[in-house]
Coordinates of C-alpha atoms and ligand atoms in Angstrom, one line a residue:
M225 CA 14.4 6.1 17.2
K226 CA 11.9 8.6 16.3
D227 CA 14.2 10.0 13.0
K228 CA 13.3 13.4 11.2
F229 CA 12.5 15.3 8.0
V230 CA 14.1 18.7 8.2
I231 CA 13.4 19.6 4.1
Q232 CA 14.2 23.3 2.1
G233 CA 11.8 24.5 0.3
L234 CA 11.8 25.1 -2.7
S235 CA 8.8 28.7 -2.6
G236 CA 7.5 27.6 -5.9
R237 CA 10.4 26.8 -7.7
K238 CA 10.2 24.0 -9.5
T239 CA 14.1 23.6 -9.8
L240 CA 13.8 18.6 -8.9
S241 CA 15.1 16.7 -12.4
G242 CA 16.5 13.9 -13.2
K243 CA 16.0 10.5 -13.0
I244 CA 14.3 8.4 -10.1
K245 CA 13.6 4.7 -10.1
V246 CA 10.5 3.5 -8.4
N247 CA 10.8 0.5 -6.6
G248 CA 8.9 -3.1 -6.1
A249 CA 5.7 -2.6 -4.9
K250 CA 4.9 -3.1 -0.9
N251 CA 1.0 -4.7 -0.8
A252 CA 1.7 -6.8 -3.8
I253 CA 5.1 -8.7 -2.1
L254 CA 3.8 -8.4 2.3
K255 CA 1.0 -11.0 0.2
V256 CA 4.0 -12.9 -1.9
M257 CA 5.6 -13.6 1.6
A258 CA 2.4 -14.7 3.5
S259 CA 1.5 -17.1 0.3
S260 CA 6.1 -19.0 1.7
V261 CA 2.9 -20.4 4.1
L262 CA 1.3 -22.9 1.3
F263 CA 4.7 -24.2 0.3
E264 CA 6.6 -27.3 0.8
D265 CA 10.0 -25.6 0.4
G266 CA 10.5 -22.3 -0.4
I267 CA 10.3 -19.0 -2.2
E268 CA 12.6 -16.6 -4.3
M269 CA 11.6 -12.6 -4.2
K270 CA 13.4 -9.9 -6.1
N271 CA 12.8 -6.5 -6.8
I272 CA 12.6 -6.2 -3.3
P273 CA 12.5 -2.4 -1.2
D274 CA 14.2 -2.0 1.9
I275 CA 11.3 -1.9 3.8
E276 CA 10.2 -1.6 7.1
D277 CA 7.0 -3.7 6.3
V278 CA 9.3 -6.6 4.6
K279 CA 11.0 -6.3 8.0
R280 CA 8.4 -6.0 10.4
L281 CA 6.7 -9.4 8.1
S282 CA 10.0 -10.8 8.0
E283 CA 9.8 -10.7 11.8
L284 CA 6.3 -12.6 12.2
L285 CA 7.1 -15.0 9.6
G286 CA 10.2 -16.6 12.4
K287 CA 8.7 -16.3 14.0
M288 CA 6.6 -19.6 13.2
G289 CA 10.0 -20.9 11.7
V290 CA 10.6 -19.5 8.3
V291 CA 13.3 -18.4 7.1
V292 CA 13.2 -15.5 5.4
S293 CA 17.3 -14.4 4.6
K294 CA 18.6 -11.7 2.3
K295 CA 20.3 -12.5 0.0
N296 CA 21.8 -9.1 -1.4
K297 CA 20.2 -5.7 -3.0
G298 CA 16.7 -6.5 -2.8
I299 CA 16.8 -10.6 -3.2
Y300 CA 15.0 -12.5 -0.3
S301 CA 15.0 -16.9 0.1
I302 CA 12.2 -17.3 2.4
D303 CA 12.4 -21.1 3.1
A304 CA 8.9 -22.7 4.8
K305 CA 10.7 -26.0 5.6
K306 CA 10.9 -26.2 8.8
I307 CA 7.2 -23.9 9.5
K308 CA 5.8 -24.8 12.7
Y309 CA 2.0 -23.4 13.4
C310 CA 2.0 -20.5 16.2
E311 CA -0.6 -18.0 17.5
L312 CA 1.0 -14.6 15.4
D313 CA 3.2 -12.3 17.7
R314 CA 1.1 -9.5 19.0
E315 CA 3.0 -6.4 19.1
I316 CA 4.5 -7.4 15.2
S317 CA 1.0 -7.4 13.6
E318 CA -0.5 -4.9 15.2
R319 CA 1.6 -2.4 13.3
I320 CA 1.0 -3.9 10.0
R321 CA -2.5 -4.2 9.0
A322 CA -0.8 -6.2 5.8
S323 CA -0.9 -9.2 8.7
I324 CA -4.0 -10.2 8.4
V325 CA -3.1 -12.2 5.1
L326 CA -0.6 -14.4 6.9
T327 CA -5.1 -16.2 8.0
G328 CA -5.4 -17.7 5.6
P329 CA -2.9 -19.1 4.4
I330 CA -2.2 -20.8 8.5
L331 CA -5.7 -21.3 9.1
S332 CA -5.5 -23.5 5.3
R333 CA -2.5 -25.5 6.8
F334 CA -2.9 -25.9 10.2
G335 CA -6.3 -26.4 10.6
E336 CA -6.4 -23.2 13.8
V337 CA -4.8 -19.2 12.8
S338 CA -4.5 -16.4 16.3
F339 CA -3.7 -13.2 15.9
P340 CA -4.8 -10.0 17.5
V341 CA -7.4 -7.4 16.7
P342 CA -5.7 -6.1 14.1
G343 CA -4.3 -2.1 14.6
G344 CA -6.5 -0.4 13.0
C345 CA -4.7 3.2 11.2
V346 CA -5.4 6.7 11.7
I347 CA -7.3 6.2 8.1
G348 CA -10.0 4.6 9.6
A349 CA -11.5 1.3 11.2
R350 CA -10.5 -1.3 9.4
P351 CA -13.1 -3.8 10.2
I352 CA -12.2 -7.7 9.9
D353 CA -15.8 -8.8 9.1
F354 CA -15.7 -10.7 6.3
F355 CA -12.7 -12.4 7.1
V356 CA -14.0 -14.2 9.9
E357 CA -17.9 -14.6 7.8
G358 CA -15.7 -15.8 5.3
F359 CA -14.3 -18.5 7.3
E360 CA -17.0 -19.9 8.7
K361 CA -18.5 -20.4 5.3
M362 CA -16.1 -22.8 5.5
G363 CA -16.1 -24.4 8.2
A364 CA -13.8 -23.3 10.4
E365 CA -15.7 -21.5 14.3
M366 CA -14.4 -18.3 15.3
E367 CA -14.4 -17.3 19.3
F368 CA -13.0 -13.9 20.4
K369 CA -11.2 -13.9 24.0
N370 CA -9.0 -12.2 25.5
D371 CA -8.1 -9.9 23.2
R372 CA -7.7 -12.7 20.4
Y373 CA -9.8 -13.6 17.9
Y374 CA -9.4 -17.7 17.8
I375 CA -10.3 -19.4 14.3
K376 CA -10.3 -23.6 13.9
V377 CA -12.0 -25.5 11.5
K378 CA -14.2 -28.3 13.5
T379 CA -12.3 -30.9 15.2
G380 CA -9.1 -31.7 13.2
K381 CA -11.0 -31.3 9.6
K382 CA -9.0 -28.6 6.7
L383 CA -10.7 -25.9 5.3
K384 CA -13.4 -26.8 3.1
G385 CA -13.9 -24.4 -0.7
A386 CA -16.7 -22.3 -0.1
E387 CA -18.7 -19.3 -1.6
I388 CA -18.5 -16.1 -0.5
F389 CA -20.1 -13.1 -1.7
F390 CA -17.8 -10.0 -0.4
R391 CA -19.6 -7.3 0.3
A392 CA -17.3 -4.5 -0.8
P393 CA -14.5 -4.9 -2.3
S394 CA -11.6 -6.0 -0.1
V395 CA -8.4 -5.9 -1.5
T396 CA -6.5 -8.1 1.8
A397 CA -9.6 -10.3 1.9
T398 CA -9.3 -11.0 -1.8
E399 CA -5.7 -11.8 -1.4
T400 CA -6.8 -14.1 2.5
F401 CA -9.6 -16.2 0.7
V402 CA -7.6 -16.6 -2.7
M403 CA -4.3 -18.3 -1.0
A404 CA -6.7 -20.5 2.2
G405 CA -8.8 -21.5 -1.5
V406 CA -4.8 -22.7 -1.8
L407 CA -5.5 -25.7 -0.3
A408 CA -8.9 -26.0 1.4
K409 CA -10.7 -29.1 0.3
G410 CA -12.3 -28.3 -2.9
K411 CA -13.3 -25.7 -4.8
T412 CA -13.6 -21.8 -3.3
V413 CA -15.6 -18.9 -5.7
L414 CA -15.1 -15.7 -4.7
K415 CA -17.3 -12.7 -5.8
N416 CA -16.7 -9.1 -5.8
C417 CA -13.5 -9.7 -5.1
A418 CA -10.7 -6.3 -5.0
I419 CA -9.5 -6.5 -8.6
E420 CA -5.9 -4.6 -7.7
P421 CA -3.3 -5.0 -9.9
E422 CA -1.4 -6.6 -7.0
I423 CA -3.5 -9.5 -6.5
K424 CA -3.0 -10.9 -10.2
N425 CA 0.3 -10.3 -9.6
L426 CA 0.7 -12.9 -6.5
A427 CA -2.5 -15.3 -8.3
D428 CA 0.7 -15.4 -10.8
F429 CA 2.8 -16.8 -9.4
L430 CA 1.4 -19.4 -7.0
I431 CA -0.3 -20.6 -10.2
S432 CA 3.5 -20.6 -11.9
C433 CA 3.5 -22.7 -8.5
G434 CA 0.9 -24.4 -9.5
A435 CA -1.9 -23.6 -7.7
K436 CA -5.2 -23.5 -9.5
I437 CA -6.7 -19.6 -9.5
K438 CA -8.8 -18.5 -12.1
G439 CA -10.5 -15.2 -13.5
A440 CA -7.3 -13.2 -10.2
G441 CA -8.0 -9.6 -11.4
T442 CA -11.4 -10.3 -12.2
S443 CA -14.1 -9.1 -10.0
T444 CA -14.9 -14.0 -9.9
I445 CA -11.5 -15.9 -9.1
E446 CA -12.3 -19.7 -8.5
I447 CA -9.6 -21.6 -7.0
I448 CA -9.4 -25.9 -6.4
G449 CA -8.2 -26.9 -3.2
G450 CA -4.8 -28.9 -4.0
G451 CA -1.6 -29.3 -1.8
L452 CA 1.1 -28.1 -0.3
L453 CA 3.2 -25.3 -3.5
K454 CA 6.6 -26.2 -5.0
S455 CA 7.8 -23.0 -5.6
K456 CA 11.3 -25.4 -7.8
G457 CA 13.3 -22.6 -8.0
K458 CA 11.3 -19.9 -9.2
I459 CA 11.6 -16.4 -8.8
Y460 CA 8.8 -14.0 -8.2
K461 CA 9.7 -10.7 -9.4
A462 CA 7.7 -7.8 -7.7
M463 CA 5.6 -5.8 -10.0
P464 CA 6.1 -1.7 -9.2
D465 CA 5.5 0.3 -6.6
R466 CA 2.3 1.9 -9.0
I467 CA 1.8 4.0 -5.4
E468 CA 5.8 5.1 -5.8
A469 CA 5.4 6.3 -9.3
G470 CA 1.9 7.9 -8.0
S471 CA 3.7 9.4 -5.4
F472 CA 6.7 10.9 -7.6
L473 CA 5.0 11.8 -10.6
I474 CA 2.3 14.7 -9.1
M475 CA 6.1 16.0 -6.7
G476 CA 7.6 16.1 -10.4
A477 CA 4.0 17.0 -11.6
L478 CA 4.7 20.5 -8.9
C479 CA 8.3 20.6 -9.2
A480 CA 10.4 19.2 -10.9
D481 CA 11.9 20.8 -15.1
N482 CA 12.3 17.8 -16.4
L483 CA 12.2 14.5 -14.8
E484 CA 12.2 10.6 -16.2
I485 CA 10.2 7.7 -13.6
T486 CA 11.9 5.1 -13.9
D487 CA 11.1 1.2 -13.9
C488 CA 6.9 2.3 -14.0
N489 CA 4.1 0.4 -15.2
P490 CA 2.3 3.7 -16.6
N491 CA -1.1 1.3 -17.0
D492 CA -1.9 1.3 -13.0
I493 CA -2.1 4.8 -13.4
E494 CA -3.9 5.5 -16.2
I495 CA -6.9 7.8 -14.2
L496 CA -4.3 9.9 -12.4
I497 CA -1.8 10.1 -16.1
E498 CA -5.2 12.1 -17.7
I499 CA -5.7 13.9 -14.5
L500 CA -3.0 16.0 -14.0
K501 CA -2.5 16.1 -18.4
D502 CA -6.2 17.4 -18.2
A503 CA -4.6 19.8 -15.7
G504 CA -2.1 21.3 -17.7
V505 CA 0.6 19.0 -16.6
P506 CA 3.8 18.1 -19.5
L507 CA 3.2 14.4 -20.0
E508 CA 5.5 11.6 -21.6
I509 CA 4.0 8.1 -21.0
G510 CA 7.1 5.5 -22.3
K511 CA 6.0 1.6 -21.7
T512 CA 7.7 1.5 -18.7
S513 CA 8.8 5.3 -17.9
I514 CA 6.8 8.5 -17.4
K515 CA 8.6 12.3 -18.3
I516 CA 8.1 15.8 -17.8
K517 CA 9.6 17.6 -19.6
G518 CA 10.3 21.6 -19.6
N519 CA 8.0 22.0 -16.9
A520 CA 9.5 25.5 -15.2
K521 CA 8.3 27.4 -17.6
L522 CA 4.9 26.3 -16.6
K523 CA 3.0 27.9 -13.3
N524 CA 1.7 25.3 -11.5
K525 CA -1.0 28.6 -10.7
D526 CA -1.5 27.3 -14.8
F527 CA -2.2 24.0 -14.0
K528 CA -6.2 23.6 -13.3
S529 CA -7.6 22.7 -10.8
I530 CA -9.4 19.1 -11.6
G531 CA -11.8 17.6 -8.2
F532 CA -11.4 13.4 -7.5
K533 CA -13.3 11.0 -6.7
T534 CA -11.3 8.4 -4.6
K535 CA -13.0 4.9 -6.0
E536 CA -11.6 0.7 -6.3
F537 CA -8.8 -0.1 -9.2
P538 CA -9.4 1.2 -12.1
G539 CA -10.9 4.4 -10.4
F540 CA -8.4 6.9 -8.5
P541 CA -6.2 5.1 -5.3
T542 CA -7.2 6.6 -2.5
D543 CA -3.6 6.2 -1.4
L544 CA -2.3 8.6 -3.7
Q545 CA -5.2 11.2 -2.7
A546 CA -3.1 13.1 -0.4
P547 CA -0.7 13.9 -2.5
M548 CA -3.0 14.7 -4.5
V549 CA -5.3 17.2 -2.3
I550 CA -1.4 18.7 -2.3
F551 CA -1.2 19.8 -6.5
L552 CA -4.9 20.8 -5.6
T553 CA -4.2 23.4 -2.9
Q554 CA -1.5 25.1 -5.5
A555 CA -3.7 24.4 -9.0
T556 CA -6.2 27.0 -10.1
G557 CA -9.7 26.6 -9.0
E558 CA -12.6 24.8 -6.5
S559 CA -12.8 21.3 -6.6
L560 CA -14.7 19.1 -4.5
V561 CA -12.3 15.7 -2.8
F562 CA -14.1 12.5 -2.5
E563 CA -12.7 9.9 -0.1
T564 CA -14.9 7.0 -0.4
I565 CA -12.9 4.3 0.2
F566 CA -11.7 5.5 4.1
E567 CA -12.7 8.1 6.7
G568 CA -10.5 9.6 7.9
R569 CA -8.1 9.4 5.1
L570 CA -8.7 13.1 4.9
N571 CA -8.1 14.3 8.5
F572 CA -4.0 15.8 7.4
V573 CA -5.6 18.6 6.1
E574 CA -5.7 20.6 8.8
D575 CA -1.7 20.7 8.8
I576 CA -1.7 21.1 5.2
N577 CA -4.0 24.4 6.1
R578 CA -1.6 25.5 8.9
M579 CA 1.1 25.8 5.8
G580 CA -1.4 27.9 3.9
A581 CA -3.8 25.8 2.1
N582 CA -7.7 26.5 1.7
I583 CA -9.1 23.4 2.1
I584 CA -13.0 23.4 3.6
L585 CA -13.5 19.9 5.0
L586 CA -17.2 19.1 4.5
D587 CA -17.2 16.2 6.4
P588 CA -15.4 12.7 6.9
H589 CA -15.5 12.3 3.5
R590 CA -15.1 15.3 2.1
A591 CA -13.4 17.9 1.0
L592 CA -13.2 21.5 -0.8
V593 CA -10.0 22.5 -2.1
K594 CA -9.0 26.4 -3.4
G595 CA -6.3 26.9 -4.8
P596 CA -3.0 28.4 -6.4
T597 CA -2.0 29.2 -2.3
S598 CA 1.4 29.5 -0.6
F599 CA 2.7 27.5 1.8
R600 CA 5.1 28.7 4.6
G601 CA 7.4 25.7 5.7
R602 CA 6.2 24.0 8.8
E603 CA 7.0 20.7 11.9
V604 CA 4.8 18.6 10.7
E605 CA 4.3 14.7 11.7
S606 CA 3.0 12.2 9.8
P607 CA -0.4 10.9 11.1
D608 CA 0.3 7.4 8.2
L609 CA 2.6 6.4 5.4
R610 CA 0.6 8.3 1.9
A611 CA 0.4 11.1 4.3
G612 CA 3.2 11.3 5.2
L613 CA 4.6 11.1 1.4
A614 CA 2.7 14.1 1.1
F615 CA 3.8 16.6 3.8
I616 CA 7.1 16.2 2.0
I617 CA 5.5 16.9 -1.6
A618 CA 4.1 19.9 0.6
G619 CA 7.6 20.8 2.5
I620 CA 9.7 20.5 -1.2
L621 CA 6.8 23.7 -2.9
A622 CA 6.8 25.9 0.5
K623 CA 8.6 28.2 1.6
G624 CA 11.0 28.1 4.6
E625 CA 12.3 25.1 6.4
S626 CA 9.6 21.5 7.0
I627 CA 10.9 19.5 9.8
I628 CA 8.8 16.0 9.6
D629 CA 8.4 13.9 12.9
N630 CA 7.8 10.2 12.6
V631 CA 8.9 9.4 9.7
Y632 CA 8.9 5.7 10.3
L633 CA 5.2 5.4 9.2
I634 CA 7.1 6.8 5.4
D635 CA 9.8 4.6 6.4
R636 CA 7.3 1.7 6.3
G637 CA 6.5 2.1 2.8
Y638 CA 9.4 4.6 1.0
E639 CA 12.9 3.0 1.1
R640 CA 15.7 6.2 1.7
I641 CA 12.8 7.7 0.2
E642 CA 15.3 11.1 1.5
E643 CA 18.6 9.3 -0.3
R644 CA 16.2 9.0 -3.7
L645 CA 14.6 12.2 -3.4
Q646 CA 18.8 13.9 -2.7
K647 CA 19.1 12.7 -6.6
I648 CA 17.0 14.9 -8.2
G649 CA 17.5 17.7 -6.2
V650 CA 15.4 17.7 -2.8
K651 CA 17.7 19.2 0.2
I652 CA 16.1 17.3 2.3
E653 CA 18.4 15.2 5.1
R654 CA 17.1 13.4 8.3
I655 CA 18.2 13.7 11.7
S656 CA 17.6 11.3 14.3
Ligands
LIG181 C1 -5.3 -2.2 1.0 O1 -5.8 -1.8 2.2 C2 -4.3 -1.9 1.0 N1 -3.2 -2.4 1.6 C3 -4.3 -0.3 1.0 O2 -3.3 0.6 1.9 C4 -5.2 0.4 0.8 O3 -5.4 1.6 1.3 C5 -7.0 -0.7 1.0 O4 -6.0 -1.6 0.0 C6 -7.7 -0.3 -0.6 O5 -7.3 0.4 -1.3 C7 -2.2 -3.3 1.6 O6 -3.1 -4.2 0.4 C8 -2.0 -4.2 2.5 P1 -9.9 -2.9 2.0 P2 -7.2 -2.8 3.1 O7 -9.9 -4.0 2.3 O8 -7.3 -4.5 1.8 C9 -14.0 -2.6 4.3 C10 -1.2 1.6 3.0 O9 -1.1 2.8 2.0 N2 -13.9 -4.1 4.9 O10 -9.3 -3.2 0.3 O11 -7.1 -3.6 4.4 C11 -12.9 -1.3 4.8 O12 -13.6 -1.2 5.9 C12 -2.6 1.1 2.5 O13 -0.1 0.5 1.7 C13 -15.2 -4.4 6.3 O14 -16.1 -3.7 5.3 O15 -8.4 -2.7 2.4 C14 -12.4 -0.6 3.5 O16 -13.8 0.6 2.9 C15 -3.6 1.3 3.4 N3 -14.7 -5.7 6.4 C16 -13.6 -1.4 1.9 O17 -13.7 -2.8 3.0 C17 -13.5 -6.0 6.2 O18 -13.4 -7.4 7.1 C18 -11.7 -2.0 1.4 O19 -10.5 -1.6 2.3 C19 -12.1 -5.4 5.0 C20 -12.6 -4.7 4.7

């Protein structure tokens, strides 16, 4: 069913207040779930939010005989004892890009893997050349027929360790080959790896279950292949979602007087904190929380507009680009936003301009944002998960009512977002 959100805007008033808790990180959890294929027994996971992508990946694993059971609030157990090889289901794997990371564990455990062309999403083409080239270097060969990739190691041998240099730091490619290396024969060396915190979070858990991985979180990672892993009841606790934390922080800067963002890791969004502090947002940074205090006495036009460029970690995260553009539409000045990672990730600006923003799209990667501008509520459709949250922020600060269609995309990564926002004073309802 196509749910919608209806939001009554605050017309620029800063009335949100209270506490909002950050959930476990979607982009860490999905990869740990995929790593269950590397295990002889199974894995226990906690701090797992109730989001669509977790449900989709559970279904995908279920088709391979991996039993994913939700024990109670946020606790999952994944039993891989009865896993059997099968081709990745097209309908499900096209819906979540993260399913691509399953190729590493499946190929290294079963010697073959078959998957459809991953669903390109609106933020840009999502090539998988790094994956195909890397598997070929590890002794597999790829065939493409009836819209599916078939990758097999040559005549029943196991994947063998190799040296792989990524032409660009790719998050899911790095994670996929760390997992492929765990069961491959011999040593795998990965160079020019992505260094996002989710990668170290995954590796630390695998190491605690016996994997031999060195260098995760740096650009060179070494993996010594061995047998199936055994968790022996070790529990994976999901790290806080840095993109959720950053989105709530930007929302608070624009619409809250006193707001505390709890259960987060400020170190993972240092660059956003620095930019918002330089813009004039009153922040107090704790060990696991961020407080916005006495913000109502400031108007958003008192904030300085500061341009930014998205970069791989520790640069400005592309997943926070859309919410940050909303911030710049309210601050005073003219700033350039340079989206260096994806070519389709600025398309949402035309909908924001229809709400009253003054953003000029210079080319698919660069936009000029002039502020301050006042927003009027409109009906908009969220094009992707992260722009969806930017539309919610725009709807909250606007004058009048906004309707956001296709909130499935938002539910993919944010658990019952409307209930959590109602608790801090947002007038938002879900209608089916
Ligand atoms: C991950 O996507 C995240 N997804 C994305 O979050 C995030 O935006 C992105 O990293 C960048 O931080 C998950 O972790 C599930 P990439 P990923 O491979 O791994 C090029 C969200 O909203 N590339 O790091 O798919 C690619 O074109 C999502 O949660 C190749 O050229 O991104 C891009 O320019 C959106 N060939 C660059 O690498 C390849 O084979 C980085 O993309 C693979 C990637």
